[in-house]
PDB file of N, CA and C in Angstrom:
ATOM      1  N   UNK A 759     -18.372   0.358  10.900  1.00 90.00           N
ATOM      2  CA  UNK A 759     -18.038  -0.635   9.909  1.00 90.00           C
ATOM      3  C   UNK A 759     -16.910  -1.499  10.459  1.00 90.00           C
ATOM      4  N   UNK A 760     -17.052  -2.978  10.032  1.00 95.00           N
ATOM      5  CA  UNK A 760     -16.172  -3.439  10.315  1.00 95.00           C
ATOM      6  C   UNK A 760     -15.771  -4.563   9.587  1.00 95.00           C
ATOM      7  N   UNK A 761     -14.266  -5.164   9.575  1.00 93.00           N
ATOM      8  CA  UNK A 761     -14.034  -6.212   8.697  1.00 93.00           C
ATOM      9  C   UNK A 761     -14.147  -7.717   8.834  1.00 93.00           C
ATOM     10  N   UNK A 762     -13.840  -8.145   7.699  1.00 92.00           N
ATOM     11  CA  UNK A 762     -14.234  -9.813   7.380  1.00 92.00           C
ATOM     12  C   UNK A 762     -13.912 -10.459   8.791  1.00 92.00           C
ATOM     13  N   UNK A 763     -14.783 -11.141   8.956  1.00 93.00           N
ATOM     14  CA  UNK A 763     -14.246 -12.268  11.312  1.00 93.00           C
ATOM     15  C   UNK A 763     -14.091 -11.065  11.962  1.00 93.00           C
ATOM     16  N   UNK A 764     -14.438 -10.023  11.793  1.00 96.00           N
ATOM     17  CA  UNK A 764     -14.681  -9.677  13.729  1.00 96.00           C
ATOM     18  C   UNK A 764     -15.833  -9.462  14.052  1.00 96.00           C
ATOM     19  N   UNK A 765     -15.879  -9.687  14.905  1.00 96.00           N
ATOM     20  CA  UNK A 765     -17.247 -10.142  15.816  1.00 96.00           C
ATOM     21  C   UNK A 765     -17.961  -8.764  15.837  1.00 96.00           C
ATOM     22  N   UNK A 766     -19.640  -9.147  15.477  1.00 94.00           N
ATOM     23  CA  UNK A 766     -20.632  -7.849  15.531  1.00 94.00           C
ATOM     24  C   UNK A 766     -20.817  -8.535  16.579  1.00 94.00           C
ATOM     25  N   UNK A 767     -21.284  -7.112  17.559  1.00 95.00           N
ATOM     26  CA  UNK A 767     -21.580  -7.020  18.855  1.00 95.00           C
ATOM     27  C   UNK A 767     -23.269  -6.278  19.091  1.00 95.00           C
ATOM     28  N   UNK A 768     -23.947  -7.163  19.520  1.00 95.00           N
ATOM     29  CA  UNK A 768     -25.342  -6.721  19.794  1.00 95.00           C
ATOM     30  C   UNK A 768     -25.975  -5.598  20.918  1.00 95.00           C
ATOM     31  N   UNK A 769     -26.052  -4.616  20.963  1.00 94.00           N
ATOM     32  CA  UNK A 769     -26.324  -4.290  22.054  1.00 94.00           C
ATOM     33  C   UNK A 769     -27.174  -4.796  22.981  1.00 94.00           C
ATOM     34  N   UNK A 770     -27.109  -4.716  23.816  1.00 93.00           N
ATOM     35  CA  UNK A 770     -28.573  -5.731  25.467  1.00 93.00           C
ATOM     36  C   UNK A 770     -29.969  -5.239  25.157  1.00 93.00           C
ATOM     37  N   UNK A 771     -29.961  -3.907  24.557  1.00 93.00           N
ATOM     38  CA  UNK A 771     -31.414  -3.348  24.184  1.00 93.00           C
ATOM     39  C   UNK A 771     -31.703  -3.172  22.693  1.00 93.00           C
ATOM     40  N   UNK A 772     -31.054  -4.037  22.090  1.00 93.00           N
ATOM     41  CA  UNK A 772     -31.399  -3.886  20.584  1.00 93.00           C
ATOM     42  C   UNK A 772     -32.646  -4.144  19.909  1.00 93.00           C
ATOM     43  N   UNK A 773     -33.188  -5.848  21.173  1.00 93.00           N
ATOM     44  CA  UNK A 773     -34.244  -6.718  20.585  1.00 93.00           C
ATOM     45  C   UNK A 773     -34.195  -7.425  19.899  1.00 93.00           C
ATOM     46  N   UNK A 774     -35.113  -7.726  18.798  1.00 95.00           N
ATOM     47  CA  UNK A 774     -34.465  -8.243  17.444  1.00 95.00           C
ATOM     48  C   UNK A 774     -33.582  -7.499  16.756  1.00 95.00           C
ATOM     49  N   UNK A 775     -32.483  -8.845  16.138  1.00 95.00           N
ATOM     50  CA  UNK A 775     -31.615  -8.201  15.220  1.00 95.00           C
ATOM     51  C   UNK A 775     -31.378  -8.874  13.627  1.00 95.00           C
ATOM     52  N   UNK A 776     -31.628  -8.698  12.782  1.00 95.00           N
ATOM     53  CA  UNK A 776     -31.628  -9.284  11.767  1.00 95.00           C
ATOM     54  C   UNK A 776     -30.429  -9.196  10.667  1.00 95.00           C
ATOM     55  N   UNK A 777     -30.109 -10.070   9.734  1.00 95.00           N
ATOM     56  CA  UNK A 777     -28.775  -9.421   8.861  1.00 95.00           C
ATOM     57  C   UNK A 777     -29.161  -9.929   7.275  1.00 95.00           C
ATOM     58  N   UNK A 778     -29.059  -8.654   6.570  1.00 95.00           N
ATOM     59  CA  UNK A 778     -29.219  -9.013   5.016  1.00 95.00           C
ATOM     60  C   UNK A 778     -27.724  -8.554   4.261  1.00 95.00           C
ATOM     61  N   UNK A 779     -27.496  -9.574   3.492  1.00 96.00           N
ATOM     62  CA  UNK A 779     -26.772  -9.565   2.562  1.00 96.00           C
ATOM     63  C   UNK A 779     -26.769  -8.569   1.359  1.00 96.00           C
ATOM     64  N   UNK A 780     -25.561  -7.920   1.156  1.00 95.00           N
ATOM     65  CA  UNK A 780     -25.858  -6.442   0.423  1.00 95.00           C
ATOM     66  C   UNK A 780     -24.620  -6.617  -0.559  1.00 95.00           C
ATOM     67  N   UNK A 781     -24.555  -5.934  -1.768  1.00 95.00           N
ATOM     68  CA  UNK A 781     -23.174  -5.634  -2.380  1.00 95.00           C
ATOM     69  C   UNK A 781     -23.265  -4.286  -2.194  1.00 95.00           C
ATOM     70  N   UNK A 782     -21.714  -4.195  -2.036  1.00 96.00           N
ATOM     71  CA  UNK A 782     -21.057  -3.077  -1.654  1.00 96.00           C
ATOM     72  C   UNK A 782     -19.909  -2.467  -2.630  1.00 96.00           C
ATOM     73  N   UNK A 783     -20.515  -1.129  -2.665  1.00 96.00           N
ATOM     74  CA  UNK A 783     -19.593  -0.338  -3.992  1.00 96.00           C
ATOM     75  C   UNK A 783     -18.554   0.502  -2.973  1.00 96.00           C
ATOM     76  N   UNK A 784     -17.426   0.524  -3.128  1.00 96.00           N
ATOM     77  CA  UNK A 784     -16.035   0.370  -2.792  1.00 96.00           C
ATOM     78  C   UNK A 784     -15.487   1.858  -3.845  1.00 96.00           C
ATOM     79  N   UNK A 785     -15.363   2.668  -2.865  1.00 97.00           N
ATOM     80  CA  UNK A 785     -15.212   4.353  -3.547  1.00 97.00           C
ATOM     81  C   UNK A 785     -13.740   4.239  -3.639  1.00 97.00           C
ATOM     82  N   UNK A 786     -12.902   4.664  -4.755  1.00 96.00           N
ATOM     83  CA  UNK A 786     -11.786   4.575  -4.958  1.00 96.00           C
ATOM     84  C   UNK A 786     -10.990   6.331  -4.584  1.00 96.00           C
ATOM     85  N   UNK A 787     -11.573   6.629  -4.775  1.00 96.00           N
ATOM     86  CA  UNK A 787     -11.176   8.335  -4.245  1.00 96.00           C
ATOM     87  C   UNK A 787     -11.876   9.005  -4.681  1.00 96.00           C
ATOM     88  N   UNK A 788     -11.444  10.511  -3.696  1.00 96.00           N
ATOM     89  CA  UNK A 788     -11.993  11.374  -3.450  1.00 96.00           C
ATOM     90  C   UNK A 788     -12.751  12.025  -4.959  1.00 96.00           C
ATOM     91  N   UNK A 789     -14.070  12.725  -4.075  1.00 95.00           N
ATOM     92  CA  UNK A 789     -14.890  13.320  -5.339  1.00 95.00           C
ATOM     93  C   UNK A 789     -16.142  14.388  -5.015  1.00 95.00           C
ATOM     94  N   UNK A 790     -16.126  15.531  -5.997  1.00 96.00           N
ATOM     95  CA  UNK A 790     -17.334  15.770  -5.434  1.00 96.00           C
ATOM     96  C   UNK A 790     -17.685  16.847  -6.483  1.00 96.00           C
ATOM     97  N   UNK A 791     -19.203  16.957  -6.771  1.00 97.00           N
ATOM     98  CA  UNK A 791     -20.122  17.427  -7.896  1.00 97.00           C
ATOM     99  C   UNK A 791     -19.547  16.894  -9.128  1.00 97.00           C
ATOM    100  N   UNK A 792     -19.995  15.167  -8.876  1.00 97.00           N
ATOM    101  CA  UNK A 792     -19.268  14.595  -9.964  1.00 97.00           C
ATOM    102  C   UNK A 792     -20.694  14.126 -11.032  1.00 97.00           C
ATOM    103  N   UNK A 793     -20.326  14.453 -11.645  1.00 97.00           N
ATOM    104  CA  UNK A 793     -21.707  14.022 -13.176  1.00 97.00           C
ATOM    105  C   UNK A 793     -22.173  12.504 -12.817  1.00 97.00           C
ATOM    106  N   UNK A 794     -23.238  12.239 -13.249  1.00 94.00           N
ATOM    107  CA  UNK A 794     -23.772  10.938 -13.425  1.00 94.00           C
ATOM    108  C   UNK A 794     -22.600   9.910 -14.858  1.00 94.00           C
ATOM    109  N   UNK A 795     -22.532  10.701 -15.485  1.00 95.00           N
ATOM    110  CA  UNK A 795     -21.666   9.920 -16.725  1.00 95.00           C
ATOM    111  C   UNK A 795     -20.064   9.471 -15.850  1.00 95.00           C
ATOM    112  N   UNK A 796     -19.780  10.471 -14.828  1.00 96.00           N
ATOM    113  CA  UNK A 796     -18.323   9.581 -14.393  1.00 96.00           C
ATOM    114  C   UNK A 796     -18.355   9.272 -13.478  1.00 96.00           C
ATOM    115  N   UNK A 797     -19.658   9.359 -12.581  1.00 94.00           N
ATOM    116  CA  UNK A 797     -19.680   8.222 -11.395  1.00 94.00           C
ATOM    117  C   UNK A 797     -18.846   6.985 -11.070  1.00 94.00           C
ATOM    118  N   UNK A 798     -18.613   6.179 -11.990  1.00 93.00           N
ATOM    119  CA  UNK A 798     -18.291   5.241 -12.263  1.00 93.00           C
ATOM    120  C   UNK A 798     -16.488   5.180 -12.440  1.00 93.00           C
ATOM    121  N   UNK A 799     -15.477   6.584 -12.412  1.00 94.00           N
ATOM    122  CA  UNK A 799     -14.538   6.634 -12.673  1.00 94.00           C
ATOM    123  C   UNK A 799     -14.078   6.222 -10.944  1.00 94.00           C
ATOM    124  N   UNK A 800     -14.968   6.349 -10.101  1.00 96.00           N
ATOM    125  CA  UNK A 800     -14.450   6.551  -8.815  1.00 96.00           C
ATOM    126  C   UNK A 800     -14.730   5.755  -8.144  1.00 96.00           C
ATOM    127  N   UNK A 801     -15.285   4.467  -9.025  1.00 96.00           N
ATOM    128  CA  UNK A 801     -15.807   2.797  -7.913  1.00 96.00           C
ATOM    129  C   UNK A 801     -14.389   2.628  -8.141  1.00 96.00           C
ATOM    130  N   UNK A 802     -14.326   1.947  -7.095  1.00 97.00           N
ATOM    131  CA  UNK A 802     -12.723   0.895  -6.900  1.00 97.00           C
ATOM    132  C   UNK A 802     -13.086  -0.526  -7.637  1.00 97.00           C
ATOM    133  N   UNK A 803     -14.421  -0.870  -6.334  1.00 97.00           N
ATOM    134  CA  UNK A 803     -14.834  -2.230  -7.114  1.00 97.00           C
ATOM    135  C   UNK A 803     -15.760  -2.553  -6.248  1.00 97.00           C
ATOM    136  N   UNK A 804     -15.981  -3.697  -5.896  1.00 97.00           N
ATOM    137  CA  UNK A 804     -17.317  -4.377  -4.834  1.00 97.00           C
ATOM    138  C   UNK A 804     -16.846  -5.615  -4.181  1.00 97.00           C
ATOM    139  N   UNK A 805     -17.926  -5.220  -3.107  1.00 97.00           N
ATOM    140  CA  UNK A 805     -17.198  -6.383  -1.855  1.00 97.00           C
ATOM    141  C   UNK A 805     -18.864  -6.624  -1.859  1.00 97.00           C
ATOM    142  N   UNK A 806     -18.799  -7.690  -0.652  1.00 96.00           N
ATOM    143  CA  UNK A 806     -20.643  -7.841   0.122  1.00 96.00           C
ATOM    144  C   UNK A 806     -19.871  -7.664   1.513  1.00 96.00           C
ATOM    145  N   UNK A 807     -21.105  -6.947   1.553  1.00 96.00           N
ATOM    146  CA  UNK A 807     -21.839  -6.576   2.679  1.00 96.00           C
ATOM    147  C   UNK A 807     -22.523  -7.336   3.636  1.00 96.00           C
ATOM    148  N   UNK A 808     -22.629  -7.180   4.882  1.00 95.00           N
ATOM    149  CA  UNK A 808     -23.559  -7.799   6.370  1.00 95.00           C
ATOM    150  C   UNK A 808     -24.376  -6.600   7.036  1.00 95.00           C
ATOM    151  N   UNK A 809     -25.393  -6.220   6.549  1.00 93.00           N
ATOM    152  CA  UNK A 809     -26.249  -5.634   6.530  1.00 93.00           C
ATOM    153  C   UNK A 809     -27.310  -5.664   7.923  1.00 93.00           C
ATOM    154  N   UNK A 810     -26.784  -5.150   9.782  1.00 95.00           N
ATOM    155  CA  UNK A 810     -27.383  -5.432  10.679  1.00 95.00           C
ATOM    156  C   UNK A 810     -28.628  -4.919  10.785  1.00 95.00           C
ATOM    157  N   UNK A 811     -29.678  -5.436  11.306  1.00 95.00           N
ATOM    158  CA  UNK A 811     -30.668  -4.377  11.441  1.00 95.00           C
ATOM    159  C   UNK A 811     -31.914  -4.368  12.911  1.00 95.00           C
ATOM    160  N   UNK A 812     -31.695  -3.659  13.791  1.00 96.00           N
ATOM    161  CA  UNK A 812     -32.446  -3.648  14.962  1.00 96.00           C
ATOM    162  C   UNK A 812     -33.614  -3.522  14.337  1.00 96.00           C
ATOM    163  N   UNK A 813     -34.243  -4.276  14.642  1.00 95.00           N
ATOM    164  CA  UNK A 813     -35.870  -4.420  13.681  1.00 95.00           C
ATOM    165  C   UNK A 813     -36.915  -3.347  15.080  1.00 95.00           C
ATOM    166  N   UNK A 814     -36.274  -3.586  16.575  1.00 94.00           N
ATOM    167  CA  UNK A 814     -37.339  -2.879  17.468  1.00 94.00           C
ATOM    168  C   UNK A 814     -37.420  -1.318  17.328  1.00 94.00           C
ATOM    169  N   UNK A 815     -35.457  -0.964  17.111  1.00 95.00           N
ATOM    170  CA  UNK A 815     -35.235   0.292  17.146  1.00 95.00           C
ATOM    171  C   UNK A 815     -35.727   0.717  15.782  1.00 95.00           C
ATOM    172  N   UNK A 816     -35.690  -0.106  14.688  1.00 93.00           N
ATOM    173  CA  UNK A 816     -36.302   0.779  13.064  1.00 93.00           C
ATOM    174  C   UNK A 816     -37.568   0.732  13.158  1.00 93.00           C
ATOM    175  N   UNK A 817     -38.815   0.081  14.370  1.00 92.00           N
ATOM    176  CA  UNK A 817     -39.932   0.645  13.882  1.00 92.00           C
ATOM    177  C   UNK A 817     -40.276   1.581  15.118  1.00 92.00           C
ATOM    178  N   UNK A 818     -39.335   1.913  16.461  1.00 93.00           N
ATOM    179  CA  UNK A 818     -40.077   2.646  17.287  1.00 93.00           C
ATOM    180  C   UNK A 818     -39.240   3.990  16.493  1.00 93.00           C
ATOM    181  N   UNK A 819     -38.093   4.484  16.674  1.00 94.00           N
ATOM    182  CA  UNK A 819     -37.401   5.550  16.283  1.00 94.00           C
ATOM    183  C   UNK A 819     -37.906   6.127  15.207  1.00 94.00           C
ATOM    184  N   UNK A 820     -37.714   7.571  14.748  1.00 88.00           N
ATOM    185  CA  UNK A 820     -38.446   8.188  13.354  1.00 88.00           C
ATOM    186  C   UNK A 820     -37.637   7.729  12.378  1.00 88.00           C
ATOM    187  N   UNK A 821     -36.193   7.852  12.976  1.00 91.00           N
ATOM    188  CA  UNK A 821     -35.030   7.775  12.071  1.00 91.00           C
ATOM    189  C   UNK A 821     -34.753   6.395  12.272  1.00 91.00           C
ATOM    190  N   UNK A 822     -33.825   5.546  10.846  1.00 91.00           N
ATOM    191  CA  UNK A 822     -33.382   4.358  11.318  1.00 91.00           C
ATOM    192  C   UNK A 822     -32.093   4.733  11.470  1.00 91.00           C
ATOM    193  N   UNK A 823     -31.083   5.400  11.590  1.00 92.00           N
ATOM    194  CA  UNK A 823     -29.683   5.634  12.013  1.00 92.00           C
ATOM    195  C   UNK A 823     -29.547   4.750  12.751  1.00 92.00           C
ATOM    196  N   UNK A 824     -29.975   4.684  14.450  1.00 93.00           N
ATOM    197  CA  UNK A 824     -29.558   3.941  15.384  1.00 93.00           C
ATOM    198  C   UNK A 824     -29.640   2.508  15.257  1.00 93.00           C
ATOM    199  N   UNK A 825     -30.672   2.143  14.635  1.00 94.00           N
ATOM    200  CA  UNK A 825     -31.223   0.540  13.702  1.00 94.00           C
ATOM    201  C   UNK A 825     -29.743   0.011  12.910  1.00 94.00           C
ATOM    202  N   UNK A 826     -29.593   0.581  12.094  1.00 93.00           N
ATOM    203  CA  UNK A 826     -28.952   0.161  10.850  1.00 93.00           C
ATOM    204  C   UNK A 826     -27.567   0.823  11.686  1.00 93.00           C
ATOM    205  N   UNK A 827     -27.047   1.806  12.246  1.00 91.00           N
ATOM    206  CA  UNK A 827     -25.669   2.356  11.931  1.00 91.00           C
ATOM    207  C   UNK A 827     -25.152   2.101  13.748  1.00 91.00           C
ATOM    208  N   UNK A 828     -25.805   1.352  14.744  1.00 93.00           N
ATOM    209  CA  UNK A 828     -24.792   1.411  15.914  1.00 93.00           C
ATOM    210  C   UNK A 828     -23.256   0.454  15.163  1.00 93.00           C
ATOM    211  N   UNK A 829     -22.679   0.522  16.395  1.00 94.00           N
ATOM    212  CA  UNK A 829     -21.125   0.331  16.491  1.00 94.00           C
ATOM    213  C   UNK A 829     -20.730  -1.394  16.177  1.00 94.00           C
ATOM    214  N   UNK A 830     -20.370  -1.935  14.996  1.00 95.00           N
ATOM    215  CA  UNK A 830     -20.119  -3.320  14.388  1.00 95.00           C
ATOM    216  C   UNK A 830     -21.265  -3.550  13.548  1.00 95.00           C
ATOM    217  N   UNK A 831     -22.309  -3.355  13.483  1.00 95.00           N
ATOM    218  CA  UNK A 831     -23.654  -3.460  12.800  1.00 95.00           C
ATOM    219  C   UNK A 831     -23.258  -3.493  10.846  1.00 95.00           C
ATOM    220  N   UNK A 832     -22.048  -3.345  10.544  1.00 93.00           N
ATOM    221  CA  UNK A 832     -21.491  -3.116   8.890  1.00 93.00           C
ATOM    222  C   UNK A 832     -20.816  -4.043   8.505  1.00 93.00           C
ATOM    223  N   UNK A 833     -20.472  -5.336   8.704  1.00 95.00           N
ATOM    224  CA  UNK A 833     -19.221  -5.678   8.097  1.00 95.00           C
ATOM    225  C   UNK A 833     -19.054  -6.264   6.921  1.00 95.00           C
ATOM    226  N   UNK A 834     -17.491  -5.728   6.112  1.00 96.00           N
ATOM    227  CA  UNK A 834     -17.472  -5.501   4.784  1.00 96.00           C
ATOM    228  C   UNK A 834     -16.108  -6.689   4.397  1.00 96.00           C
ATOM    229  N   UNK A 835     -16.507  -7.176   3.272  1.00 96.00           N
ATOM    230  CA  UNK A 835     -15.235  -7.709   2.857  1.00 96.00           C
ATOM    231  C   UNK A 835     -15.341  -9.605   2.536  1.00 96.00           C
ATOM    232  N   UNK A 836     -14.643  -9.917   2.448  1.00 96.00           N
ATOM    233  CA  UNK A 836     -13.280  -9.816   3.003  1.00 96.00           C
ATOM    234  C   UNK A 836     -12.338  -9.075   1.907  1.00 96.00           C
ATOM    235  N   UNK A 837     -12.906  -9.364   0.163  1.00 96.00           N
ATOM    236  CA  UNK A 837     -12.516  -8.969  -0.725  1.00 96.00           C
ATOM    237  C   UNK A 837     -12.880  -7.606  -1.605  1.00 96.00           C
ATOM    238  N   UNK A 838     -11.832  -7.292  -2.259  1.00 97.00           N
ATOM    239  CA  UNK A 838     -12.609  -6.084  -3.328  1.00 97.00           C
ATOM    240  C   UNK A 838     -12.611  -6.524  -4.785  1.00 97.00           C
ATOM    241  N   UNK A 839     -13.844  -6.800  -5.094  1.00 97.00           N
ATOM    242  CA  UNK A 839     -13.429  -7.054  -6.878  1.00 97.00           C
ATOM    243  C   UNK A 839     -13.406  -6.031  -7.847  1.00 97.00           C
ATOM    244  N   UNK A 840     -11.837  -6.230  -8.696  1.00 96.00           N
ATOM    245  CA  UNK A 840     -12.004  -4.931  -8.894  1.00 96.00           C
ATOM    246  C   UNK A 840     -12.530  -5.529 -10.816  1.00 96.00           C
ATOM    247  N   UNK A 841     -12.426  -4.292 -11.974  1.00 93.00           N
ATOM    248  CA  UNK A 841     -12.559  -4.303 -12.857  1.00 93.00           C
ATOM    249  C   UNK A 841     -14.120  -5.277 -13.629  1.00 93.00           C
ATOM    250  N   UNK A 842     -14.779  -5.364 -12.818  1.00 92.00           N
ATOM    251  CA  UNK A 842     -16.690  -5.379 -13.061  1.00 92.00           C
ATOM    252  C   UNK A 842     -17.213  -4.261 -13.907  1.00 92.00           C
ATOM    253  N   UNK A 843     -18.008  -5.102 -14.556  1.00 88.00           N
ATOM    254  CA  UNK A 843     -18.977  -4.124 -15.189  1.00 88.00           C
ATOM    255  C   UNK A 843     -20.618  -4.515 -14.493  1.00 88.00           C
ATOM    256  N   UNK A 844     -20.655  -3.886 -13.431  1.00 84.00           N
ATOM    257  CA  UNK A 844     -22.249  -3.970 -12.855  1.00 84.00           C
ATOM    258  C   UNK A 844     -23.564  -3.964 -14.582  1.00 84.00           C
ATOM    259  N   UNK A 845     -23.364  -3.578 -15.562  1.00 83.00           N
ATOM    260  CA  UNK A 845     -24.525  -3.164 -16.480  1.00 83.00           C
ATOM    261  C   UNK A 845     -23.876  -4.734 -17.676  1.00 83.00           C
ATOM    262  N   UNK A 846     -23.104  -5.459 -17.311  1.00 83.00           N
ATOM    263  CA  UNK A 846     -22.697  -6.905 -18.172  1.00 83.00           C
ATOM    264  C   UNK A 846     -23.793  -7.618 -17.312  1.00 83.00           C
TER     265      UNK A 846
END
């Protein structure tokens, strides 16, 4: 992952690379075996997302890990909005 202006870096054997626009939920702290009803106590807020995607490596590989998750392929930001109601 990386932040708002720094440069994603392509790897030489990536192929095609494509980028979709995503919103991004922004975890405010730590949590875990948390109910569906307080999910929501632990968003911070939302940013967008740059969503990379090796289109050669997601259809030869089983897994898309290497597609979607090499090194700059995330970047988030620049902002966090906080106090949203995603269901308004």
């Amino acid at each position: 992952m990386i932040g708002h202006d720094e440069p994603i870096v392509l790897p030489p054997d990536a192929g095609p690379v494509h980028e979709e626009g995503e919103v991004v939920v922004v975890i405010g702290r730590r949590g875990r075996n948390i109910s569906e009803e307080r999910a929501d106590d632990y968003i911070l807020g939302y940013s967008c997302g740059n969503d990379i995607s090796a289109r050669r490596w997601q259809r030869e590989d089983l897994q898309w890990w290497r597609a979607k998750s090499s090194d700059t392929f995330t970047a988030v930001g620049p902002w966090i909005a906080t106090g949203l109601d995603p269901e308004e």
